[in-house]
PDB file of C-alpha atoms in Angstrom:
ATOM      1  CA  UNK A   1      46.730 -40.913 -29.980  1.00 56.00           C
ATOM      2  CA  UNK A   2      47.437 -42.268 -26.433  1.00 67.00           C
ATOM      3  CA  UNK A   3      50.787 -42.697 -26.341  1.00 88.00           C
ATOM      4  CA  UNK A   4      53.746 -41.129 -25.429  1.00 94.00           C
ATOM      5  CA  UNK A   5      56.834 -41.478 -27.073  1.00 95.00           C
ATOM      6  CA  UNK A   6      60.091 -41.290 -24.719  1.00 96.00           C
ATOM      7  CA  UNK A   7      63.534 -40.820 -25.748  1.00 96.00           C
ATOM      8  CA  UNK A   8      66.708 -41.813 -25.687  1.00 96.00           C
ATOM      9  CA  UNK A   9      65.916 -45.414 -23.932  1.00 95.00           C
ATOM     10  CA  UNK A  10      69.470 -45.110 -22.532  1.00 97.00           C
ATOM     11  CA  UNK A  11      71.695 -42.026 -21.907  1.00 97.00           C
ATOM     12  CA  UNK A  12      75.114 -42.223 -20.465  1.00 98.00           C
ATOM     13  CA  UNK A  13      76.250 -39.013 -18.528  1.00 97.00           C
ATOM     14  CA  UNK A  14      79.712 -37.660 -16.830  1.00 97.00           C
ATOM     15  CA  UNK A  15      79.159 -36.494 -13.240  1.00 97.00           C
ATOM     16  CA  UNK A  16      78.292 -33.055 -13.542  1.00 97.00           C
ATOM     17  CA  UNK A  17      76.659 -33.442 -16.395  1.00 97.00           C
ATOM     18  CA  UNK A  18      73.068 -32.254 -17.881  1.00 97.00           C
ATOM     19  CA  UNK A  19      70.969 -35.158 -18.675  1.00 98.00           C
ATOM     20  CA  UNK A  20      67.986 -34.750 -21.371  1.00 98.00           C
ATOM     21  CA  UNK A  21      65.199 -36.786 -21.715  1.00 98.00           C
ATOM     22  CA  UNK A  22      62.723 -36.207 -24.491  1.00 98.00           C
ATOM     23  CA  UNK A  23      59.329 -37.326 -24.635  1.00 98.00           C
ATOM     24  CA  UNK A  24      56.818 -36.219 -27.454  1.00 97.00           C
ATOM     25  CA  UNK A  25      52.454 -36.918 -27.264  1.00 96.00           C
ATOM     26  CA  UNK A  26      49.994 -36.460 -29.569  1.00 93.00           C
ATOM     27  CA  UNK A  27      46.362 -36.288 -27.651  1.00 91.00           C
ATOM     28  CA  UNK A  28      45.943 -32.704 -27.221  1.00 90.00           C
ATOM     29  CA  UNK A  29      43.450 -33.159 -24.748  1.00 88.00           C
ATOM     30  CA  UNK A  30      46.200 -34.515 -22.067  1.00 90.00           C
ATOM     31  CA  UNK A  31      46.590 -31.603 -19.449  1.00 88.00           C
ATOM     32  CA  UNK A  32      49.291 -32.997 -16.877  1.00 90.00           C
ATOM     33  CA  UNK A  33      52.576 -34.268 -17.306  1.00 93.00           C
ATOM     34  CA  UNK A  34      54.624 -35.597 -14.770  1.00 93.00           C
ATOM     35  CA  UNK A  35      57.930 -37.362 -14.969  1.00 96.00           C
ATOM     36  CA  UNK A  36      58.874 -40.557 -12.528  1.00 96.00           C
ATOM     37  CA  UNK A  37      61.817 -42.178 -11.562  1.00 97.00           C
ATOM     38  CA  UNK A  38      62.633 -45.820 -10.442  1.00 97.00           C
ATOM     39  CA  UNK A  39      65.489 -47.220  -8.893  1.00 96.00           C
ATOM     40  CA  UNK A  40      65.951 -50.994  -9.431  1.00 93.00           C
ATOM     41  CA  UNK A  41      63.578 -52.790  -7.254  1.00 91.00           C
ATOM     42  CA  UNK A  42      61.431 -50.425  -6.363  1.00 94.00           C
ATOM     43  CA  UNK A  43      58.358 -48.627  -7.714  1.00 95.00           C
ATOM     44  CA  UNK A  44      58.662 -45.228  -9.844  1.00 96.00           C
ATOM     45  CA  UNK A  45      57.986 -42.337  -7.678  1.00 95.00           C
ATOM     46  CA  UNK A  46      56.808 -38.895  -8.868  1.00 93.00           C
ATOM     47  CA  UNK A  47      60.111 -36.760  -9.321  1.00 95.00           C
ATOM     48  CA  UNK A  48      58.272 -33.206 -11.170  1.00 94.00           C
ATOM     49  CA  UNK A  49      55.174 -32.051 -12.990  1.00 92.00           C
ATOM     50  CA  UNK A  50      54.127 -29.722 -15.009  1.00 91.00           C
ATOM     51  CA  UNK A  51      50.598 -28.418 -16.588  1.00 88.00           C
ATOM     52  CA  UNK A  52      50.586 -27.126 -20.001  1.00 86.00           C
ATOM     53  CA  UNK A  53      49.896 -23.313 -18.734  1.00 88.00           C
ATOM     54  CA  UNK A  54      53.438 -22.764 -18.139  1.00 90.00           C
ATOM     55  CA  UNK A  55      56.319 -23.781 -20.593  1.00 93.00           C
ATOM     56  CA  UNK A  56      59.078 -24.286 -17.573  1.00 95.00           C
ATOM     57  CA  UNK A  57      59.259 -25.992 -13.705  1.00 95.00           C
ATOM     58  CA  UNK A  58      62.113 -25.665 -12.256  1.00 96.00           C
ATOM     59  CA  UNK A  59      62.896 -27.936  -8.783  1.00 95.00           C
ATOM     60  CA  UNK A  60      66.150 -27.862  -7.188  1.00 96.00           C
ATOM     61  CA  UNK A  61      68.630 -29.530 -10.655  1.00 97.00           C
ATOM     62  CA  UNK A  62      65.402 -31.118 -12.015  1.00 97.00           C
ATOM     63  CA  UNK A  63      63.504 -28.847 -14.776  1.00 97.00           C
ATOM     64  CA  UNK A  64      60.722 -29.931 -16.938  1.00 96.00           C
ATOM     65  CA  UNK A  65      60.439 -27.997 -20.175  1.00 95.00           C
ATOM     66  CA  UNK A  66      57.080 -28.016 -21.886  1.00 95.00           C
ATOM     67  CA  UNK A  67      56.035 -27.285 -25.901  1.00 94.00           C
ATOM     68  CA  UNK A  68      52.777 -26.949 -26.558  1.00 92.00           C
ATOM     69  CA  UNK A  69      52.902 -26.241 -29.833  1.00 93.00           C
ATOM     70  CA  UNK A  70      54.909 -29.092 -31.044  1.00 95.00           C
ATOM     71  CA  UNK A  71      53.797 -31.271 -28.431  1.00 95.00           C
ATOM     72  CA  UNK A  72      56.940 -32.385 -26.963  1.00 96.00           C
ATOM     73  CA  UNK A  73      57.991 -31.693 -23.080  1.00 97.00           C
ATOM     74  CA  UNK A  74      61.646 -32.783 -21.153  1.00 97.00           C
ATOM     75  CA  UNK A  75      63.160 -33.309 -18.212  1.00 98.00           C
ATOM     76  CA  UNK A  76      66.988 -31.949 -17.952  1.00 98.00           C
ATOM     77  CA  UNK A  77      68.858 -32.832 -14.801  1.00 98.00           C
ATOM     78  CA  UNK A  78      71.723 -30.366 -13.413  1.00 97.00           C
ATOM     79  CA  UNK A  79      75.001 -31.335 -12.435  1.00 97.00           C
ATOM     80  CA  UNK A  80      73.835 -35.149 -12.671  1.00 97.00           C
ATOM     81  CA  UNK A  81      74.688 -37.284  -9.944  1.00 97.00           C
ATOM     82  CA  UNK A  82      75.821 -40.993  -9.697  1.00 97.00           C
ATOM     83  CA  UNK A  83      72.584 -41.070  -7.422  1.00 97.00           C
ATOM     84  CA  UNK A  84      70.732 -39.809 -10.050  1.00 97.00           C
ATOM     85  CA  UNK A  85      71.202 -43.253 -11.600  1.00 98.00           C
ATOM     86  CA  UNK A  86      67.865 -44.662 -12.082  1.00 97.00           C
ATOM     87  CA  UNK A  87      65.217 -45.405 -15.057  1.00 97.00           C
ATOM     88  CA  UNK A  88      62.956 -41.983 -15.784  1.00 98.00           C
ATOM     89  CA  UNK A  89      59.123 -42.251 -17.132  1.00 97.00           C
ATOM     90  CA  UNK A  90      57.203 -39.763 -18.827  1.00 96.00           C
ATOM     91  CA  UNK A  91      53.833 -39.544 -18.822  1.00 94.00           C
ATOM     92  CA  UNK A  92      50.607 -37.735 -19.840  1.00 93.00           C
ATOM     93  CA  UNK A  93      47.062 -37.591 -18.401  1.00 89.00           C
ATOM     94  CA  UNK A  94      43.902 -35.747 -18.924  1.00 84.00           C
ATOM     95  CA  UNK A  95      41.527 -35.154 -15.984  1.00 69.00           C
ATOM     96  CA  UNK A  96      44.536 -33.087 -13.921  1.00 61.00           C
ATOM     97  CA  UNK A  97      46.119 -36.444 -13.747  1.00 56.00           C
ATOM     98  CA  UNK A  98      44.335 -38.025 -10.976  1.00 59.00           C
ATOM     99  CA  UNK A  99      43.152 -40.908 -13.063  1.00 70.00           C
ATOM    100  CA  UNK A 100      44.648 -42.875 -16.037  1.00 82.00           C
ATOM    101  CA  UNK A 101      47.818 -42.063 -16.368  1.00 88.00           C
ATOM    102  CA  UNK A 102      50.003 -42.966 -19.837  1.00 90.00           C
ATOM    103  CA  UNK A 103      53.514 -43.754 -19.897  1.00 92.00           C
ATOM    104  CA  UNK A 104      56.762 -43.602 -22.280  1.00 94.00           C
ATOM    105  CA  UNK A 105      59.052 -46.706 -22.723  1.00 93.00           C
ATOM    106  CA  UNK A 106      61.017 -45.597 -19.846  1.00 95.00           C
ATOM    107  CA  UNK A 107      64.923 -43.986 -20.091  1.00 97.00           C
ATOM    108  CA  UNK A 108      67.812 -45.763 -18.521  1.00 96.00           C
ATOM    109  CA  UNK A 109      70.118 -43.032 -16.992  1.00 98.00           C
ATOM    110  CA  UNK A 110      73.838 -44.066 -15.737  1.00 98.00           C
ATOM    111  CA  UNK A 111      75.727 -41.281 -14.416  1.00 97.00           C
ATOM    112  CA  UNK A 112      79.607 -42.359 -14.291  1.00 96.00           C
ATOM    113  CA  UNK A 113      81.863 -41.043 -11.025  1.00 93.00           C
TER     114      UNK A 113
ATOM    115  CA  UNK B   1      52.049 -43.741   6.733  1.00 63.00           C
ATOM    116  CA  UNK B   2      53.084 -47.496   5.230  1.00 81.00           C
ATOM    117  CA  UNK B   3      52.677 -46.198   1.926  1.00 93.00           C
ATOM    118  CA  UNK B   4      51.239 -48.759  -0.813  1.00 96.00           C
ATOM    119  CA  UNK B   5      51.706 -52.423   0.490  1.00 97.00           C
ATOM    120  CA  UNK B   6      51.503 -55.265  -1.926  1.00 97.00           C
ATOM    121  CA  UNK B   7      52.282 -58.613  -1.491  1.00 97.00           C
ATOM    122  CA  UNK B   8      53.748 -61.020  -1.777  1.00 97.00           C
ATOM    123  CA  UNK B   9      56.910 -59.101  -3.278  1.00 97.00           C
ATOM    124  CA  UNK B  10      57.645 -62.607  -5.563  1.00 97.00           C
ATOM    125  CA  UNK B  11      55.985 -65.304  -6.371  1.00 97.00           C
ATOM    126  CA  UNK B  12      57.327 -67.850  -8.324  1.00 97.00           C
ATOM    127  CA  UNK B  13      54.990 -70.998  -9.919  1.00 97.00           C
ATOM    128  CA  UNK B  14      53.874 -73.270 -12.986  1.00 97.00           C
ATOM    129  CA  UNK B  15      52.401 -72.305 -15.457  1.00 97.00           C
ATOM    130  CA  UNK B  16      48.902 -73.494 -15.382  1.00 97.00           C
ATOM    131  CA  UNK B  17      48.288 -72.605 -11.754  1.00 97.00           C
ATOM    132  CA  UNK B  18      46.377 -69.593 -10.720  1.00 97.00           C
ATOM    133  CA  UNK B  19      48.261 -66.315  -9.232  1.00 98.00           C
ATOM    134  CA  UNK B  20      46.757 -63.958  -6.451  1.00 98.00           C
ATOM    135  CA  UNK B  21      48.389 -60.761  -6.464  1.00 98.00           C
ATOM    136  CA  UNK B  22      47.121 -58.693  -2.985  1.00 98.00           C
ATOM    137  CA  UNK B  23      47.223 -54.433  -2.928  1.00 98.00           C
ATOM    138  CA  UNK B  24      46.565 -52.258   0.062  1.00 98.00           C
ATOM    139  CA  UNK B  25      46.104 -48.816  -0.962  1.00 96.00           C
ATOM    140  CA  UNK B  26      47.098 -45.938   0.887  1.00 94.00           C
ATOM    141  CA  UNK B  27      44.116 -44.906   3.830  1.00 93.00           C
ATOM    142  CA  UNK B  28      42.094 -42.507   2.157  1.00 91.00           C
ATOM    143  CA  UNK B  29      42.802 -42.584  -1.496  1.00 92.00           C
ATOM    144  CA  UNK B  30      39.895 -43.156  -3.742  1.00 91.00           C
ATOM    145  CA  UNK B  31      41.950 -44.045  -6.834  1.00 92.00           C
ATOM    146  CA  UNK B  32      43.725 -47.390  -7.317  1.00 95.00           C
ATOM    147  CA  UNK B  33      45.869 -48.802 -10.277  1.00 95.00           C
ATOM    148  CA  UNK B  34      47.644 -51.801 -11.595  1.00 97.00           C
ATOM    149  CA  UNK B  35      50.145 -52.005 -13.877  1.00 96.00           C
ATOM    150  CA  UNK B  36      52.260 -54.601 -15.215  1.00 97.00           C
ATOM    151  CA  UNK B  37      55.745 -53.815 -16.338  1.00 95.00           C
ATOM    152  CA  UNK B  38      58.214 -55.862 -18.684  1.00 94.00           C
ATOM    153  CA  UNK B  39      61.359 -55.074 -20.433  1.00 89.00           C
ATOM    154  CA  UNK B  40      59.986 -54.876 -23.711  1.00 88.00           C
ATOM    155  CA  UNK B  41      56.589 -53.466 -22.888  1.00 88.00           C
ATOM    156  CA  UNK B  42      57.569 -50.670 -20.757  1.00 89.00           C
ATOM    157  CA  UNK B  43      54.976 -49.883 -17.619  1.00 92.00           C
ATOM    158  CA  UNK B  44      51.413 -50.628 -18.749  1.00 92.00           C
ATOM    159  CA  UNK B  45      47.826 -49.678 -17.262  1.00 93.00           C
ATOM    160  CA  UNK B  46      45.754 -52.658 -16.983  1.00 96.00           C
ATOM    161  CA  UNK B  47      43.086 -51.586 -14.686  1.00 96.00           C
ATOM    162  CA  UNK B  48      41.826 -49.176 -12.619  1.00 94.00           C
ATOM    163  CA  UNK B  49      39.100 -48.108  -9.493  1.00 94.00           C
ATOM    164  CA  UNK B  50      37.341 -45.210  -8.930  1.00 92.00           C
ATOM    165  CA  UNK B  51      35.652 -45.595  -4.756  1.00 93.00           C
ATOM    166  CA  UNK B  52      36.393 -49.650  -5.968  1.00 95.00           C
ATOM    167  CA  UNK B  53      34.596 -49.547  -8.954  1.00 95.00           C
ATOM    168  CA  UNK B  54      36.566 -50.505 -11.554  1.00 95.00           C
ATOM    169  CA  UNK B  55      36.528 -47.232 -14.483  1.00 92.00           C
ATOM    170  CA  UNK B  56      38.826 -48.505 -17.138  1.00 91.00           C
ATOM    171  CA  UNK B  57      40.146 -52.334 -17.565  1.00 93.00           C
ATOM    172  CA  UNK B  58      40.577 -51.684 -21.591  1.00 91.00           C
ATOM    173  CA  UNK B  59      44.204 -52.645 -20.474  1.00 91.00           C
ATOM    174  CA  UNK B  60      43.762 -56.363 -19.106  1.00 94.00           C
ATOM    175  CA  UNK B  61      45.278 -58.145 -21.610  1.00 87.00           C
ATOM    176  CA  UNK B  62      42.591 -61.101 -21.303  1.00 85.00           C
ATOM    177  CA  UNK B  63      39.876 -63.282 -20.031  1.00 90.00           C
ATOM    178  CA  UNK B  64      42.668 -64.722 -17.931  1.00 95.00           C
ATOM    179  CA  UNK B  65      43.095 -61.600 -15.531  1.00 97.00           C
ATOM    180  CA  UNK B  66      40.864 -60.136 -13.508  1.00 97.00           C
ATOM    181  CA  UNK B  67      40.825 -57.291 -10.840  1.00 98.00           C
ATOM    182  CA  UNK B  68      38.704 -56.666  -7.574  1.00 97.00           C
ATOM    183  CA  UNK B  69      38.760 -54.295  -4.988  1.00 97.00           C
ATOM    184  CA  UNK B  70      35.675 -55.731  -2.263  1.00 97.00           C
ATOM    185  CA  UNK B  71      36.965 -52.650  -0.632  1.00 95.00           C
ATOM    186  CA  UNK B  72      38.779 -49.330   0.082  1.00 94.00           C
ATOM    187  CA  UNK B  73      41.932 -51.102   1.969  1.00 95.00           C
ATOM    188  CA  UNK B  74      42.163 -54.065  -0.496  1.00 96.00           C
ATOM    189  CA  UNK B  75      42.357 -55.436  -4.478  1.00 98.00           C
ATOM    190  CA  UNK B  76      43.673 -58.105  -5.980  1.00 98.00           C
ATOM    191  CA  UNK B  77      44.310 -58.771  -9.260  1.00 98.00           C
ATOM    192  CA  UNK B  78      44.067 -62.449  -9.970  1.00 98.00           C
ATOM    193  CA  UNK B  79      45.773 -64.778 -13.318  1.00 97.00           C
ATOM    194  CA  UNK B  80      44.032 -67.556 -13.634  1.00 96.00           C
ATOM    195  CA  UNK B  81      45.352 -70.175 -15.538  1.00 96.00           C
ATOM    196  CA  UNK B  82      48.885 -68.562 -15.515  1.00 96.00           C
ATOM    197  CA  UNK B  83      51.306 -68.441 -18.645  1.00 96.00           C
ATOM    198  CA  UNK B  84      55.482 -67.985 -19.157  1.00 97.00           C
ATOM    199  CA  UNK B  85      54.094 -65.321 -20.502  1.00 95.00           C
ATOM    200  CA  UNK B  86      52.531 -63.245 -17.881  1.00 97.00           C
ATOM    201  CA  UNK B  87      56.306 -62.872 -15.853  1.00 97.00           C
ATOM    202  CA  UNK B  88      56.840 -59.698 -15.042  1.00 97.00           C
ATOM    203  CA  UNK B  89      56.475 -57.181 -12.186  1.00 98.00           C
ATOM    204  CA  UNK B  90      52.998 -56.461 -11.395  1.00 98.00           C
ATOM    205  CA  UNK B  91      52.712 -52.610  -9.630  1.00 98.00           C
ATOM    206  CA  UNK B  92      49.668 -50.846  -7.462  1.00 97.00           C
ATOM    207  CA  UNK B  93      49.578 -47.255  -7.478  1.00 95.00           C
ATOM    208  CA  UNK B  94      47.352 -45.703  -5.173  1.00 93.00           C
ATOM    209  CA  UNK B  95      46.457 -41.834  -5.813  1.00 90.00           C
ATOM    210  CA  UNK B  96      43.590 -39.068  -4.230  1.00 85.00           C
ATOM    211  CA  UNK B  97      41.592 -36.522  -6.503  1.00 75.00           C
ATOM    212  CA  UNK B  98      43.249 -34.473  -4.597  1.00 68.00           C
ATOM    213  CA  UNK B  99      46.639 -34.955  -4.765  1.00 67.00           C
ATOM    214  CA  UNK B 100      47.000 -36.179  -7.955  1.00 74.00           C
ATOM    215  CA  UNK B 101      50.078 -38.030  -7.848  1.00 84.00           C
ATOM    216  CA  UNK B 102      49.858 -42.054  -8.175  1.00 90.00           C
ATOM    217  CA  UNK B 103      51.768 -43.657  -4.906  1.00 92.00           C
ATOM    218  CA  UNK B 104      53.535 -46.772  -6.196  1.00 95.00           C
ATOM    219  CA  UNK B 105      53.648 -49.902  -4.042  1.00 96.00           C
ATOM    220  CA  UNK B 106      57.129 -52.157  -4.512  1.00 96.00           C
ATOM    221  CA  UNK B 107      55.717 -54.288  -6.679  1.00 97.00           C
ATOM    222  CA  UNK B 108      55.407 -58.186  -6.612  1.00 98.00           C
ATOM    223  CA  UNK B 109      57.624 -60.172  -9.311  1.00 98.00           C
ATOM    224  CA  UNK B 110      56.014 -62.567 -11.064  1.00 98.00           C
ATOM    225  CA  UNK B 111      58.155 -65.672 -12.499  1.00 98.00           C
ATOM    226  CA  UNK B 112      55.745 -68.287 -14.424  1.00 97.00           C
ATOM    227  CA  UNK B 113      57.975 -71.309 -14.965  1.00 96.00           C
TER     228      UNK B 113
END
């Protein structure tokens, strides 16, 4: 019931590219979703998040899509970068995510020049 | 603002000996996490303070590990005796009821030999 399931745990994208990451919960009682990214050697910062009262954020290339129904919410990327090289987290809270916060497995995005 | 400052960033020692792992939260956030993080484990919650009481250590993954926070500007999170085991990076997130996003310090990597 607590966990989030992320997916793919690696994605390989062309420059210019859209990048999908998937992630899928089951505890309908979480009410905040934001997605992270880390950059090797560093801690994941908070990239976009969404609540479940609105099925689409949209910041700058970054856009978080969000299912309700079927539980599920992703992050697409625009135009991917090679900066946008970096490991992406989803994750779920209830409480308006100011407390425990749970994550996916983590997706390793390389975006190739 | 210094952001989340943990130290020391690695620490390298025998298994057997005990580990001190130090946090200083960001000035004025109320909420403070730590997580562990491993390959196959993904990012994991082990503990975490409301006003440095600890809420929620359901994820401390034994008797070995402990957590304190004697105040609002410090924790540590202490293995004590350490294991091969317990390598990994070891992450403090700092976060206000306000703001709701968790501040991540750069973590401190942990190599038990």
């Amino acid at each position: 019931q607590q966990q989030v399931k992320q997916s793919p745990q690696s994605l390989i994208v062309q420059k210019g590219g859209i990048s999908i990451i998937n992630c899928a919960y089951e505890n309908t009682a979480f009410d905040y979703f934001p997605w992270y990214q880390q950059f090797p050697g560093k801690g994941p910062a908070l990239l976009i998040a969404i609540r479940p009262d609105v099925s689409e954020k949209k910041e700058g290339r970054f856009t978080i899509s969000f299912n309700k129904s079927a539980k599920q919410f992703s992050l697409h990327i625009m135009d991917s970068q090679p900066g946008d090289s970096a490991t992406y987290f989803c994750a779920a809270s209830t409480q308006g995510g100011s407390e425990k916060l749970v994550f996916g497995k983590g997706t390793k995005l390389t975006v190739n020049p | 603002d210094a952001g989340v400052i943990q130290s020391p960033r690695h620490e390298v020692t025998e298994m057997g000996q005990e580990v001190t792992l130090r946090c200083k939260p960001i000035s004025g956030h109320d909420y403070l996490f730590w997580y562990r993080q491993t390959m196959m484990r993904g990012l994991e919650l082990l503990i975490y303070f409301n006003n440095n009481v600890p809420i929620d250590d359901s994820g401390m993954p034994e008797d070995r590990f402990s957590a304190k926070m004697p105040n609002a500007s410090f924790s540590t999170l202490k293995i004590q005796p350490s294991e091969p085991r317990d390598s990994a990076v070891y992450f403090c997130a700092s976060s206000s009821l306000r703001a709701y996003e968790q501040y991540f310090g750069p973590g401190t990597r942990l190599t038990v030999t």
